[in-house]
mmCIF file of C-alpha atoms and ligand atoms in Angstrom:
data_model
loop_
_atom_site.group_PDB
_atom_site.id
_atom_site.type_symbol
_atom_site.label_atom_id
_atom_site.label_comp_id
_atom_site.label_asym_id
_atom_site.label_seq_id
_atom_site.Cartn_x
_atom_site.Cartn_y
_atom_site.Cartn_z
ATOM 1 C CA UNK A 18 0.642 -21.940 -10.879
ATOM 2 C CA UNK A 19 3.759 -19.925 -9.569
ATOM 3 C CA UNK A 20 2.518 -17.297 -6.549
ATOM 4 C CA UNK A 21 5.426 -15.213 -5.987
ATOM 5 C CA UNK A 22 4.313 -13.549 -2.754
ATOM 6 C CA UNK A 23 7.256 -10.553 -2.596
ATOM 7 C CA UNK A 24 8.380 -8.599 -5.735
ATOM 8 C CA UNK A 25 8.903 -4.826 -6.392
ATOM 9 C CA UNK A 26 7.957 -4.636 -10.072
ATOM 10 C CA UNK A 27 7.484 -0.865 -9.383
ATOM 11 C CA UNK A 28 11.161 -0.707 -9.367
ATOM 12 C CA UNK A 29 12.821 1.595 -11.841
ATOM 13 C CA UNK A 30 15.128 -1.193 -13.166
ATOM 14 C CA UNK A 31 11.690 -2.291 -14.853
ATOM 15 C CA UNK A 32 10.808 1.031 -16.634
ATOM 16 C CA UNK A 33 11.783 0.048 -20.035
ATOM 17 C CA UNK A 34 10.330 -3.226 -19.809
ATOM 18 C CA UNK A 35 7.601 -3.635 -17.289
ATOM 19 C CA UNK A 36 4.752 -4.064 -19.803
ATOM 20 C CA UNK A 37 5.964 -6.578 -21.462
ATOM 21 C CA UNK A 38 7.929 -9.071 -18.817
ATOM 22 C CA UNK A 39 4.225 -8.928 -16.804
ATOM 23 C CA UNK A 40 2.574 -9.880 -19.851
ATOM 24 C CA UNK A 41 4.706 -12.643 -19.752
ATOM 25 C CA UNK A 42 4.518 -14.214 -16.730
ATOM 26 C CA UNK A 43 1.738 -16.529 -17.203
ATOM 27 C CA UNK A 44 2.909 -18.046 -20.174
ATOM 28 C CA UNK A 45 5.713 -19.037 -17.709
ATOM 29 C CA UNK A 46 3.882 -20.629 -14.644
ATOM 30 C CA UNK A 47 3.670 -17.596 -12.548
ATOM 31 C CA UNK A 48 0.146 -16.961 -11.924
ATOM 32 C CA UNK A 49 0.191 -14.340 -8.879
ATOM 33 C CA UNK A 50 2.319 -11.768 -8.008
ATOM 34 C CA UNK A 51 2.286 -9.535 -4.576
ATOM 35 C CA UNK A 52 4.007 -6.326 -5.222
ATOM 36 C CA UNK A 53 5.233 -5.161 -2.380
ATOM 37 C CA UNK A 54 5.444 -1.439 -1.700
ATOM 38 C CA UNK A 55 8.343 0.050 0.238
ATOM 39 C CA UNK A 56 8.158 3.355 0.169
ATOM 40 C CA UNK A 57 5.370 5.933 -0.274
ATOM 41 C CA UNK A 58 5.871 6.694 -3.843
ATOM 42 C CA UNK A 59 6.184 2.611 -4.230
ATOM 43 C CA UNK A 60 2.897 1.874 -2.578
ATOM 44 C CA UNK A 61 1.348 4.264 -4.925
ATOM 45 C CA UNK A 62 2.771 2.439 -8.182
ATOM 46 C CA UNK A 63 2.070 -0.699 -6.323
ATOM 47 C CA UNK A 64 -1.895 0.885 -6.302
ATOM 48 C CA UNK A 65 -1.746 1.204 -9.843
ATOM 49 C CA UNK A 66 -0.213 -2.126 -10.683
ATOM 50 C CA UNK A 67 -2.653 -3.863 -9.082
ATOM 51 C CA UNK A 68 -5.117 -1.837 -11.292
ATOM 52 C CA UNK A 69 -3.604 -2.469 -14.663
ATOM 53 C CA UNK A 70 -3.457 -6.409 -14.128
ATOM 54 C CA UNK A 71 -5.205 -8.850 -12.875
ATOM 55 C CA UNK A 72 -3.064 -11.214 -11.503
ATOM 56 C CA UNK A 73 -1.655 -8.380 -9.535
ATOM 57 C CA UNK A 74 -2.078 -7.972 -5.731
ATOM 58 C CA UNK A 75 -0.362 -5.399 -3.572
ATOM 59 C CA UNK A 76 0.619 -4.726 -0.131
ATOM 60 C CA UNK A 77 0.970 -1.226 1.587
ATOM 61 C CA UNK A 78 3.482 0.066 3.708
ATOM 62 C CA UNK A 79 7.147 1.449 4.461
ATOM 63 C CA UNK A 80 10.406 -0.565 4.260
ATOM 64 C CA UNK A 81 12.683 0.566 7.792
ATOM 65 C CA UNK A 82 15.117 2.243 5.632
ATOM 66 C CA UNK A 83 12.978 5.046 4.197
ATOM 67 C CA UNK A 84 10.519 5.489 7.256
ATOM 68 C CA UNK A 85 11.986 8.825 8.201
ATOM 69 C CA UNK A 86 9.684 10.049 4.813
ATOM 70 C CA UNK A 87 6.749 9.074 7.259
ATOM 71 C CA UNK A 88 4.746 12.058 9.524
ATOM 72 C CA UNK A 89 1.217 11.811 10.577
ATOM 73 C CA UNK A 90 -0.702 13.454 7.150
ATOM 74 C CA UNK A 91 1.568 10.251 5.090
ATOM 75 C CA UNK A 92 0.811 8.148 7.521
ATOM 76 C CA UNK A 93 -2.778 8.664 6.791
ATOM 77 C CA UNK A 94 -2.582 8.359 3.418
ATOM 78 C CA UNK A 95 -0.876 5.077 3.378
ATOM 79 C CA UNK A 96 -4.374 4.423 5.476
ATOM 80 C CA UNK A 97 -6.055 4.839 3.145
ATOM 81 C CA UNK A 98 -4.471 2.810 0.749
ATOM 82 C CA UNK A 99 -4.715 0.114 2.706
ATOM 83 C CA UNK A 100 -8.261 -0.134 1.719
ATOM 84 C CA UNK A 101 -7.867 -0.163 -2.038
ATOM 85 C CA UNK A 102 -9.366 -3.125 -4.144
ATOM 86 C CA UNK A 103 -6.377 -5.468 -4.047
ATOM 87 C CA UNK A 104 -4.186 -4.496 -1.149
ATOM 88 C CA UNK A 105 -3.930 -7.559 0.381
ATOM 89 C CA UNK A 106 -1.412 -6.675 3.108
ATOM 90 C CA UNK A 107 0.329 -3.874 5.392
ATOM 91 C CA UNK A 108 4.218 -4.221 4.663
ATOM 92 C CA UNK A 109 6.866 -4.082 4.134
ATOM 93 C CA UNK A 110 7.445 -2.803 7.412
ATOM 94 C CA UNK A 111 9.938 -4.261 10.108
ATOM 95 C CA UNK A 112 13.252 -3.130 11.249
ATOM 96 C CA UNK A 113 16.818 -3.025 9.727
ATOM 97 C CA UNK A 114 19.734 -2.904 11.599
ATOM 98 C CA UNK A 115 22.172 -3.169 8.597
ATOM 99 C CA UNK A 116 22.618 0.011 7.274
ATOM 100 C CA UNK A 117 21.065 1.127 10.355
ATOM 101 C CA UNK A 118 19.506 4.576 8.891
ATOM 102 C CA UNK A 119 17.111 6.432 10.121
ATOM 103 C CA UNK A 120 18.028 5.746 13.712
ATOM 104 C CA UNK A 121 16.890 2.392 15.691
ATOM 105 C CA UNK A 122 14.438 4.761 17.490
ATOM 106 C CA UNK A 123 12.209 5.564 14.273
ATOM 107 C CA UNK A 124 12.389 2.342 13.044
ATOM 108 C CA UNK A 125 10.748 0.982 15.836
ATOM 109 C CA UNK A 126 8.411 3.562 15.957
ATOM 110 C CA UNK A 127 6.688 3.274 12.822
ATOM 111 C CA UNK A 128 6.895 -1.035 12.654
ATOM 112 C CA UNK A 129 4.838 -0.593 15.826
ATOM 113 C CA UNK A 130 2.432 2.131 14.103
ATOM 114 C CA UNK A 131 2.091 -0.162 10.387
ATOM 115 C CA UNK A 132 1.567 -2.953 12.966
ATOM 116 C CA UNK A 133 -1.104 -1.436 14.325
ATOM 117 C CA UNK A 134 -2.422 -0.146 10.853
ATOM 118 C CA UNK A 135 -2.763 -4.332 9.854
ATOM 119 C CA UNK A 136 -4.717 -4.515 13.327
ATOM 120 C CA UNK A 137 -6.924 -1.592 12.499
ATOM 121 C CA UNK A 138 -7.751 -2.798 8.233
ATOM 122 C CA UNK A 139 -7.349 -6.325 9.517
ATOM 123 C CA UNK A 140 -4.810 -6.945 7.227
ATOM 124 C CA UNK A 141 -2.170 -9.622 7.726
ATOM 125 C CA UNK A 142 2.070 -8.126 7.540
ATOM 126 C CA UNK A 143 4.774 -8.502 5.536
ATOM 127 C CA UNK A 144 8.249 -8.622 7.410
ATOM 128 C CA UNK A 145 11.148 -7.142 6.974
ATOM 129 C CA UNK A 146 13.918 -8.065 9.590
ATOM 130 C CA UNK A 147 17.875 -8.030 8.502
ATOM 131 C CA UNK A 148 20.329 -8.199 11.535
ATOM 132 C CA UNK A 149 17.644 -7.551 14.337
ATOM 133 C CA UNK A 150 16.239 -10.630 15.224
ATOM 134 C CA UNK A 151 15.426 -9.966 18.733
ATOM 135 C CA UNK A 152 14.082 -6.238 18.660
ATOM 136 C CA UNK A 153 11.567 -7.659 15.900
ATOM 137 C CA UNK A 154 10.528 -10.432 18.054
ATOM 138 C CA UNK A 155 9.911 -8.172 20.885
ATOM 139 C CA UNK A 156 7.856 -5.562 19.198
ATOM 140 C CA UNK A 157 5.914 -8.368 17.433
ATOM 141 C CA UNK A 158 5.224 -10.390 20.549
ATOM 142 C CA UNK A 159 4.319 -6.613 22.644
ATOM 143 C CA UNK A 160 1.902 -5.853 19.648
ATOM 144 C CA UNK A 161 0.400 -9.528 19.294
ATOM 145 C CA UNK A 162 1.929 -10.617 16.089
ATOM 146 C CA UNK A 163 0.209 -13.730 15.948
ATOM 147 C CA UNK A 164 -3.522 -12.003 16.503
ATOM 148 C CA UNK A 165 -2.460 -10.051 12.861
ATOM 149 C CA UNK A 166 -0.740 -13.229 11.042
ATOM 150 C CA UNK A 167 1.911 -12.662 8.227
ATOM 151 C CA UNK A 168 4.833 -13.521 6.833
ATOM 152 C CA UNK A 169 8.939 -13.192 7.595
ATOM 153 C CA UNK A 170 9.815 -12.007 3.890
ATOM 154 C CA UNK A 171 13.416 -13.224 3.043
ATOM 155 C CA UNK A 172 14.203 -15.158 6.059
ATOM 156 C CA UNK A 173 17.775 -14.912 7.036
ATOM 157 C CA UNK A 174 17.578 -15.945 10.980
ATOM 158 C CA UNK A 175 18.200 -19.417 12.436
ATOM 159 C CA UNK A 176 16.298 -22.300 13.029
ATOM 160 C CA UNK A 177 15.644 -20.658 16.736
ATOM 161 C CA UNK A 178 14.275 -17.562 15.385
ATOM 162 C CA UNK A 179 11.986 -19.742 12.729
ATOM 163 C CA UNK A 180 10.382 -21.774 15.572
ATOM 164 C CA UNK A 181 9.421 -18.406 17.641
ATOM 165 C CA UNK A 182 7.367 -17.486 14.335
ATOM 166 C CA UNK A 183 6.070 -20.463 13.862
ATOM 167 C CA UNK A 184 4.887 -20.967 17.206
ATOM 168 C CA UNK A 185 3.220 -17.179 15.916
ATOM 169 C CA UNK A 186 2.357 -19.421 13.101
ATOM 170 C CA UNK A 187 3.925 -17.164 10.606
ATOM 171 C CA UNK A 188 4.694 -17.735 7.035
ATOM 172 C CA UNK A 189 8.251 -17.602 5.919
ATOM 173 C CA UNK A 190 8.972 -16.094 2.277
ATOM 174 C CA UNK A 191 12.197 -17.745 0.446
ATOM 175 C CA UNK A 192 13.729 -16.430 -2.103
ATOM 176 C CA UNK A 193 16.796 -16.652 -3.988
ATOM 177 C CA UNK A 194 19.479 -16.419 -1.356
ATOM 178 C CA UNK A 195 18.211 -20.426 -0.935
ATOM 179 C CA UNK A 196 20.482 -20.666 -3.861
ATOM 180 C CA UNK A 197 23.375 -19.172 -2.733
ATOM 181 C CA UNK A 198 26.474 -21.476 -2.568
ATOM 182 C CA UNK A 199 26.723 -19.636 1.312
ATOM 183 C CA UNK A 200 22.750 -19.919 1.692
ATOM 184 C CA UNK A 201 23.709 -23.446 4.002
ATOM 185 C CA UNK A 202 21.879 -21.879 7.227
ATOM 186 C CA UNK A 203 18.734 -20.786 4.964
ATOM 187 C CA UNK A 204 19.003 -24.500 3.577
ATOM 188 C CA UNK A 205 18.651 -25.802 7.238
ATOM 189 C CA UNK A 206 16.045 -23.388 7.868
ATOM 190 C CA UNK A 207 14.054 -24.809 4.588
ATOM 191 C CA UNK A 208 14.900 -28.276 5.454
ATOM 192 C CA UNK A 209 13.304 -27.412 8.921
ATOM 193 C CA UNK A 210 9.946 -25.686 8.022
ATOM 194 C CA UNK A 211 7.120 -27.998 7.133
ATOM 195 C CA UNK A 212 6.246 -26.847 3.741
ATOM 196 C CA UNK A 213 2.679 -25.688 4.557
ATOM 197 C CA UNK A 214 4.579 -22.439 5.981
ATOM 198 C CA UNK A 215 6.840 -21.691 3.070
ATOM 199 C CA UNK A 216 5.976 -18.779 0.442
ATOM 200 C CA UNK A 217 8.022 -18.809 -2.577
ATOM 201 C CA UNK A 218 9.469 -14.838 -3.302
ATOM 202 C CA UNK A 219 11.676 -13.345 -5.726
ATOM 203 C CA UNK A 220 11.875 -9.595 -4.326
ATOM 204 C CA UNK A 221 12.687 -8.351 -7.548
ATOM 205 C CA UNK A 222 14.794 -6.647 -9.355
ATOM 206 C CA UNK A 223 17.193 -7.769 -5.889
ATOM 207 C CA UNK A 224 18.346 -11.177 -5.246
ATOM 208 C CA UNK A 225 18.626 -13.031 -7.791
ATOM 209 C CA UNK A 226 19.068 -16.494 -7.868
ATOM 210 C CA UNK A 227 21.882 -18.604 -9.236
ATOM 211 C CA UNK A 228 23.092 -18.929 -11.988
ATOM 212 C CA UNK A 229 21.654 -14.932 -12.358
ATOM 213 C CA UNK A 230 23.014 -13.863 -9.563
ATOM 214 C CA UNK A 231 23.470 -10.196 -9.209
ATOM 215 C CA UNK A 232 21.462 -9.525 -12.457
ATOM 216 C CA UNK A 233 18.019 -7.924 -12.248
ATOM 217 C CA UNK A 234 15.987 -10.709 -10.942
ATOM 218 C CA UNK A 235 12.326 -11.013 -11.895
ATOM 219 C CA UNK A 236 9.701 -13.524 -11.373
ATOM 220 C CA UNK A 237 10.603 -14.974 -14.074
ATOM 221 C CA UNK A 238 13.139 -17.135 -12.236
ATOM 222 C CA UNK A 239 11.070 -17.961 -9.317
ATOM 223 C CA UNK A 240 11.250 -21.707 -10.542
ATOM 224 C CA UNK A 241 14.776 -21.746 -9.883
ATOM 225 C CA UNK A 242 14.238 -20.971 -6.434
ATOM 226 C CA UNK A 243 10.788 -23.845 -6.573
ATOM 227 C CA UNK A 244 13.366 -26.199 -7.652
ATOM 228 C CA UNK A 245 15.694 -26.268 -5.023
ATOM 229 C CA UNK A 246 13.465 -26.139 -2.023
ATOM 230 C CA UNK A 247 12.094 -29.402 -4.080
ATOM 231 C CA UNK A 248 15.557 -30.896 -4.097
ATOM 232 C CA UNK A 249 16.290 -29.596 -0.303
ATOM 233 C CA UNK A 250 12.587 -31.567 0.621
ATOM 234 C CA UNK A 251 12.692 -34.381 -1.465
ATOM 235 C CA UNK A 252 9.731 -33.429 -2.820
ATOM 236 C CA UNK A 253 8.369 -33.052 -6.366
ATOM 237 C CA UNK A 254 8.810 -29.625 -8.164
ATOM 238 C CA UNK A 255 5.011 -29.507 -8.953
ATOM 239 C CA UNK A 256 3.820 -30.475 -5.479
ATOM 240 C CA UNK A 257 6.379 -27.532 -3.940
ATOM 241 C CA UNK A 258 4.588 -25.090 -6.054
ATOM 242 C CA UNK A 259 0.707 -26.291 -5.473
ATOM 243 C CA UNK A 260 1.604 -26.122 -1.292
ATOM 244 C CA UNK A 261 2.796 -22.830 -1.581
ATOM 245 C CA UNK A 262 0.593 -20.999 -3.640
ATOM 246 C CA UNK A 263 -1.942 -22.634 -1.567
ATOM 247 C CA UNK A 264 -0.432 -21.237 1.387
ATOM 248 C CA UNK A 265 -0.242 -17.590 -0.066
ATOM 249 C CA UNK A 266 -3.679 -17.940 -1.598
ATOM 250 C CA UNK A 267 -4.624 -18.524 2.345
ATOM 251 C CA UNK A 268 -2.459 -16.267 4.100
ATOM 252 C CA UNK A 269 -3.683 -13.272 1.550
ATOM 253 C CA UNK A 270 -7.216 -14.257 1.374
ATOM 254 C CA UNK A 271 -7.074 -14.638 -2.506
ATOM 255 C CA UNK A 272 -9.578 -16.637 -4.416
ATOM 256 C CA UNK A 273 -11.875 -17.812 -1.701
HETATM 257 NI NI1 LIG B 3 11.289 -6.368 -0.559
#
């Protein structure tokens, strides 16, 4: 079945109907979902999701844009979530030079500190890196990325970039921006990764894939997104989602 390893059901634009679009996931192929928190508050909801259903795993940590809610007592505390029953990962955590708030400075510092959390709970990462290819590389090569092992969520970096993480032998999380009608370099990039290193994403409610794009996206269309990296790969539909739910499954030590 479906593993869609990067989705923020937590989100508010799933308050009026969280209950019953997770109910009806399986029914739809999707057999896993990561939740991915990326904030404090989302972590905790992330906590309880993974509580209230069972095909729901989670992953701790604080997206680069609201890291400046982080001190040393919150820090802990995300610590200590870390170790909760299905918290499969530290993330999202990474840098984000886009809207480039809080400053460069505190960005780094606290990837390098949720790095080092995954080292200490031994807990593979969740990356996420928009427009700052090479300060992510750096601060994952300084802090031994490839001794932690994770994945690059929503890949938007050349085919250069892709082979410096997969020398790391990082995962690579696609998601709907594959079918974009200006996703050509993420195409490449797909074309290029041997499909043993691809993990199929939504990160819902954002990026939606066409012919839903900018709606609310959910996992619900996470075959859309199966069925053109089958098309891209010449390979079947059914074999692109065995590989890479196998490959999540792996990476997130689920069902061994
Ligand atoms: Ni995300």
């Amino acid at each position: 079945m479906i593993f869609d390893s990067h989705a923020h059901h937590d989100d508010q634009a799933f308050d009026h109907d969280r209950e019953d679009l997770l109910s009806s996931l399986a029914a739809q192929g999707v057999g896993t979902v990561v939740n991915v928190g990326a904030s404090l508050e989302g972590t905790k909801r992330t906590v309880e999701l993974c509580k209230a259903y069972p095909f729901v795993y989670g992953a701790a940590g604080v997206h680069p844009d609201e890291v400046g809610s982080l001190d040393e007592s919150s820090f802990a505390w995300l610590k200590e979530q870390c170790q909760k029953e299905k918290i499969v990962a530290v993330g999202e955590t990474g840098l984000d030079y886009y809207w480039d708030e809080p400053d460069r400075g505190i960005q780094k510092k606290w990837f390098e500190r949720q790095l080092q959390l995954a080292r200490e709970v031994k807990l593979p990462v969740i990356i996420h890196s928009r427009e700052a290819a090479k300060d992510t590389l750096d601060i994952m090569k300084a802090a031994h990325g490839e001794e932690l092992g994770g994945v690059v969520h929503c890949f938007s970096y050349t085919k250069e970039i892709a082979k410096e993480y997969l020398d790391m032998d990082y995962y690579f999380g696609i998601g709907g921006v594959v079918t974009f009608q200006n996703g050509k370099k993420l195409k490449e990039v797909v074309e290029y990764l041997p499909i043993e290193k691809i993990l199929l994403e939504t990160d819902s409610p954002y990026l939606a894939p066409v012919p839903y794009r900018g709606k609310r996206n959910s996992s619900l269309y996470i075959p859309l997104i199966a069925e053109e990296i089958a098309k891209i790969k010449g390979m079947d539909y059914d074999e692109v989602v065995r590989v890479t739910e196998g490959n999540a499954k792996s990476l997130f030590g689920i069902g061994e």
